[in-house]
Amino acid sequence: PCQAILHGRVLSGGALLDDAAVVWHAGDLVSVGPPSAGVQISGDAVSFQGAPCRTLDAAGRFVTAGLVESRSQLGLVEVSQE
């Protein structure tokens, strides 16, 4: 199934994208920002490769998918002071 977050403020590659769309399908990110190949946006209706997407309105909110994983211990290493 396709899902989309609309009208959010997205931090992407150091740039801030206002009124952006984030679209994913079957667990894969397919578009961030303006529509890309296969993504159609008309008002609040979104489709990917012709299939309608479930949408969430994020107006006035930041979208930072995958930015922080608070439960991860990846990168935590004890450093010797010798």
Short mmCIF file of C-alpha atoms in Angstrom, two decimals:
data_model
loop_
_atom_site.label_atom_id
_atom_site.label_comp_id
_atom_site.label_asym_id
_atom_site.label_seq_id
_atom_site.Cartn_x
_atom_site.Cartn_y
_atom_site.Cartn_z
CA PRO A 1 0.00 0.00 0.00
CA CYS A 2 1.03 3.57 -0.72
CA GLN A 3 1.19 6.18 2.05
CA ALA A 4 1.92 9.92 1.95
CA ILE A 5 2.60 12.74 4.40
CA LEU A 6 1.54 16.08 2.92
CA HIS A 7 2.20 19.77 3.60
CA GLY A 8 5.00 19.18 6.13
CA ARG A 9 8.36 20.91 6.55
CA VAL A 10 11.02 18.36 5.55
CA LEU A 11 14.73 18.47 6.34
CA SER A 12 16.41 16.84 3.35
CA GLY A 13 20.12 16.98 2.52
CA GLY A 14 20.62 20.13 4.58
CA ALA A 15 17.76 21.92 2.84
CA LEU A 16 14.42 22.84 4.40
CA LEU A 17 11.50 22.02 2.10
CA ASP A 18 8.24 23.79 2.97
CA ASP A 19 4.86 22.31 2.01
CA ALA A 20 6.59 19.09 0.93
CA ALA A 21 5.22 15.61 0.33
CA VAL A 22 6.85 12.37 1.51
CA VAL A 23 5.56 9.28 -0.29
CA TRP A 24 6.44 5.62 0.29
CA HIS A 25 5.19 2.40 -1.19
CA ALA A 26 5.67 -1.14 0.14
CA GLY A 27 8.18 0.13 2.70
CA ASP A 28 10.32 2.04 0.18
CA LEU A 29 10.63 5.81 0.07
CA VAL A 30 9.63 6.88 -3.46
CA SER A 31 9.43 10.70 -3.28
CA VAL A 32 10.43 13.62 -1.05
CA GLY A 33 9.49 17.18 -1.95
CA PRO A 34 7.73 17.83 -5.25
CA PRO A 35 6.26 14.78 -7.01
CA SER A 36 8.75 12.46 -8.73
CA ALA A 37 8.24 9.76 -11.35
CA GLY A 38 5.07 7.79 -10.77
CA VAL A 39 3.72 10.13 -8.06
CA GLN A 40 0.68 12.31 -8.77
CA ILE A 41 -0.60 14.90 -6.29
CA SER A 42 -3.86 16.77 -6.81
CA GLY A 43 -4.92 18.82 -3.80
CA ASP A 44 -4.89 16.34 -0.91
CA ALA A 45 -5.24 13.26 -3.15
CA VAL A 46 -2.04 11.32 -3.86
CA SER A 47 -1.45 8.30 -6.07
CA PHE A 48 1.62 6.25 -6.93
CA GLN A 49 1.68 4.40 -10.24
CA GLY A 50 -2.10 4.90 -10.45
CA ALA A 51 -2.91 3.44 -7.01
CA PRO A 52 -4.40 5.81 -4.40
CA CYS A 53 -2.33 6.54 -1.28
CA ARG A 54 -3.46 6.87 2.30
CA THR A 55 -2.57 10.43 3.38
CA LEU A 56 -1.71 12.30 6.56
CA ASP A 57 -1.80 16.12 6.75
CA ALA A 58 1.35 17.43 8.48
CA ALA A 59 0.71 21.16 7.94
CA GLY A 60 2.73 23.20 10.45
CA ARG A 61 4.82 20.19 11.51
CA PHE A 62 8.34 18.96 10.77
CA VAL A 63 8.79 15.59 9.06
CA THR A 64 12.06 13.88 10.02
CA ALA A 65 11.50 10.23 9.19
CA GLY A 66 14.39 8.04 10.25
CA LEU A 67 16.43 10.91 11.69
CA VAL A 68 16.66 9.51 15.23
CA GLU A 69 16.46 5.97 16.57
CA SER A 70 16.43 6.49 20.32
CA ARG A 71 16.72 2.77 21.17
CA SER A 72 19.80 2.13 19.04
CA GLN A 73 23.21 1.50 20.60
CA LEU A 74 24.94 1.75 17.23
CA GLY A 75 28.03 3.93 17.52
CA LEU A 76 28.21 3.76 21.30
CA VAL A 77 31.76 2.71 22.05
CA GLU A 78 33.76 2.96 25.24
CA VAL A 79 36.89 5.04 24.60
CA SER A 80 40.07 4.46 26.57
CA GLN A 81 41.85 7.52 28.00
CA GLU A 82 45.33 5.99 27.82
#
